[in-house]
mmCIF file of C-alpha atoms in Angstrom:
data_model
loop_
_atom_site.group_PDB
_atom_site.id
_atom_site.type_symbol
_atom_site.label_atom_id
_atom_site.label_comp_id
_atom_site.label_asym_id
_atom_site.label_seq_id
_atom_site.Cartn_x
_atom_site.Cartn_y
_atom_site.Cartn_z
ATOM 1 C CA MET A 171 0.000 0.000 0.000
ATOM 2 C CA ALA A 172 2.882 2.347 0.593
ATOM 3 C CA ALA A 173 3.742 2.311 -3.122
ATOM 4 C CA SER A 174 0.203 3.273 -4.147
ATOM 5 C CA SER A 175 0.067 6.149 -1.685
ATOM 6 C CA SER A 176 3.396 7.526 -2.926
ATOM 7 C CA VAL A 177 2.117 7.437 -6.521
ATOM 8 C CA SER A 178 -1.171 9.143 -5.610
ATOM 9 C CA ASP A 179 0.746 11.737 -3.584
ATOM 10 C CA ALA A 180 3.246 12.321 -6.383
ATOM 11 C CA LYS A 181 3.360 15.745 -7.958
ATOM 12 C CA PRO A 182 3.547 16.245 -11.729
ATOM 13 C CA ARG A 183 7.080 16.411 -13.032
ATOM 14 C CA SER A 184 6.212 19.286 -15.347
ATOM 15 C CA ASP A 185 3.520 21.902 -15.512
ATOM 16 C CA PRO A 186 0.741 20.836 -17.902
ATOM 17 C CA PRO A 187 -1.107 23.521 -19.896
ATOM 18 C CA HIS A 188 -4.076 25.119 -18.121
ATOM 19 C CA GLY A 189 -7.079 22.814 -18.014
ATOM 20 C CA MET A 190 -5.149 19.688 -18.962
ATOM 21 C CA GLY A 191 -4.475 16.918 -16.507
ATOM 22 C CA PRO A 192 -0.992 16.077 -15.210
ATOM 23 C CA TYR A 193 -1.018 12.483 -16.418
ATOM 24 C CA ASP A 194 2.704 11.908 -16.247
ATOM 25 C CA LEU A 195 3.282 11.473 -12.541
ATOM 26 C CA GLY A 196 6.725 10.608 -11.367
ATOM 27 C CA ASN A 197 7.884 10.202 -7.808
ATOM 28 C CA ASP A 198 10.906 11.064 -5.730
ATOM 29 C CA ASP A 199 12.595 7.667 -6.062
ATOM 30 C CA GLY A 200 13.958 8.566 -9.508
ATOM 31 C CA ASN A 201 11.001 7.287 -11.519
ATOM 32 C CA ILE A 202 10.376 9.922 -14.178
ATOM 33 C CA GLY A 203 6.934 8.603 -15.024
ATOM 34 C CA ALA A 204 5.732 7.659 -18.484
ATOM 35 C CA LEU A 205 7.507 10.498 -20.314
ATOM 36 C CA SER A 206 10.933 12.033 -20.134
ATOM 37 C CA SER A 207 11.029 15.768 -19.412
ATOM 38 C CA GLN A 208 11.767 16.449 -23.101
ATOM 39 C CA GLN A 209 8.806 14.289 -24.198
ATOM 40 C CA GLN A 210 6.551 15.968 -21.639
ATOM 41 C CA GLN A 211 7.596 19.413 -22.881
ATOM 42 C CA ARG A 212 6.909 18.405 -26.490
ATOM 43 C CA LEU A 213 3.497 17.058 -25.459
ATOM 44 C CA ASN A 214 2.672 20.272 -23.585
ATOM 45 C CA ASP A 215 3.763 22.358 -26.602
ATOM 46 C CA PHE A 216 1.591 20.208 -28.885
ATOM 47 C CA LYS A 217 -1.422 20.616 -26.582
ATOM 48 C CA ILE A 218 -0.998 24.391 -26.460
ATOM 49 C CA LYS A 219 -0.561 24.610 -30.247
ATOM 50 C CA THR A 220 -3.640 22.437 -30.828
ATOM 51 C CA ARG A 221 -5.718 24.497 -28.419
ATOM 52 C CA LEU A 222 -4.686 27.734 -30.137
ATOM 53 C CA GLU A 223 -5.481 26.295 -33.582
ATOM 54 C CA ASN A 224 -8.880 25.096 -32.355
ATOM 55 C CA GLU A 225 -9.640 28.501 -30.858
ATOM 56 C CA LYS A 226 -8.652 30.227 -34.102
ATOM 57 C CA TYR A 227 -10.893 27.888 -36.118
ATOM 58 C CA LEU A 228 -13.859 28.424 -33.781
ATOM 59 C CA ARG A 229 -13.413 32.212 -34.017
ATOM 60 C CA GLN A 230 -13.381 31.969 -37.827
ATOM 61 C CA HIS A 231 -16.615 29.917 -37.763
ATOM 62 C CA PRO A 232 -19.043 31.451 -35.241
ATOM 63 C CA GLU A 233 -21.860 29.341 -36.712
ATOM 64 C CA ILE A 234 -20.390 26.349 -34.856
ATOM 65 C CA GLU A 235 -21.554 27.841 -31.564
ATOM 66 C CA CYS A 236 -25.137 27.970 -32.928
ATOM 67 C CA LEU A 237 -24.948 24.377 -34.164
ATOM 68 C CA VAL A 238 -23.660 23.075 -30.841
ATOM 69 C CA SER A 239 -26.152 25.143 -28.875
ATOM 70 C CA ASP A 240 -29.064 23.906 -31.002
ATOM 71 C CA PHE A 241 -27.907 20.305 -30.711
ATOM 72 C CA LEU A 242 -27.525 20.489 -26.933
ATOM 73 C CA GLY A 243 -30.949 22.121 -26.678
ATOM 74 C CA GLU A 244 -32.470 19.216 -28.610
ATOM 75 C CA VAL A 245 -30.688 16.662 -26.424
ATOM 76 C CA VAL A 246 -31.884 18.294 -23.211
ATOM 77 C CA THR A 247 -35.432 18.711 -24.546
ATOM 78 C CA LYS A 248 -35.844 15.233 -26.069
ATOM 79 C CA ARG A 249 -33.612 13.342 -23.621
ATOM 80 C CA PRO A 250 -32.874 10.429 -25.988
ATOM 81 C CA GLU A 251 -31.937 7.026 -24.556
ATOM 82 C CA ASN A 252 -29.136 6.591 -27.084
ATOM 83 C CA ILE A 253 -27.365 9.906 -27.602
ATOM 84 C CA ARG A 254 -25.029 8.517 -30.274
ATOM 85 C CA GLU A 255 -27.951 7.348 -32.408
ATOM 86 C CA PHE A 256 -29.730 10.631 -31.816
ATOM 87 C CA ALA A 257 -26.632 12.593 -32.842
ATOM 88 C CA ALA A 258 -26.207 10.496 -35.981
ATOM 89 C CA GLY A 259 -29.846 11.147 -36.881
ATOM 90 C CA GLU A 260 -29.372 14.873 -36.332
ATOM 91 C CA CYS A 261 -26.318 14.909 -38.593
ATOM 92 C CA LEU A 262 -27.828 12.981 -41.511
ATOM 93 C CA PRO A 263 -28.788 14.966 -44.599
ATOM 94 C CA LEU A 264 -32.481 15.917 -44.466
ATOM 95 C CA GLU A 265 -33.532 13.649 -47.367
ATOM 96 C CA LEU A 266 -31.913 10.570 -45.717
ATOM 97 C CA ASN A 267 -33.394 11.466 -42.342
ATOM 98 C CA GLN A 268 -36.951 11.637 -43.795
ATOM 99 C CA LYS A 269 -36.696 8.136 -45.363
ATOM 100 C CA GLN A 270 -36.449 6.499 -41.942
#
């Protein structure tokens, strides 16, 4: 049990980007965790770059916010049992959706 408590008490070896979990936990006995510090830094840089690209894309396409908002409104209103099926039905072209 001592080993599991030291892992759960371990602090991240490097600072993850804001809002992203510190999945690479090392401990003080020399274990660097799943990633080396260089790999962790490259992963953090990739996450930041991806987040910035996503933000830029969403700003260029404000209609996405309307689509997501409408979809979530439908989900909350209709409360489907199978959300995946419901989402697929919502995303089908209108003529295919009417044939069902």
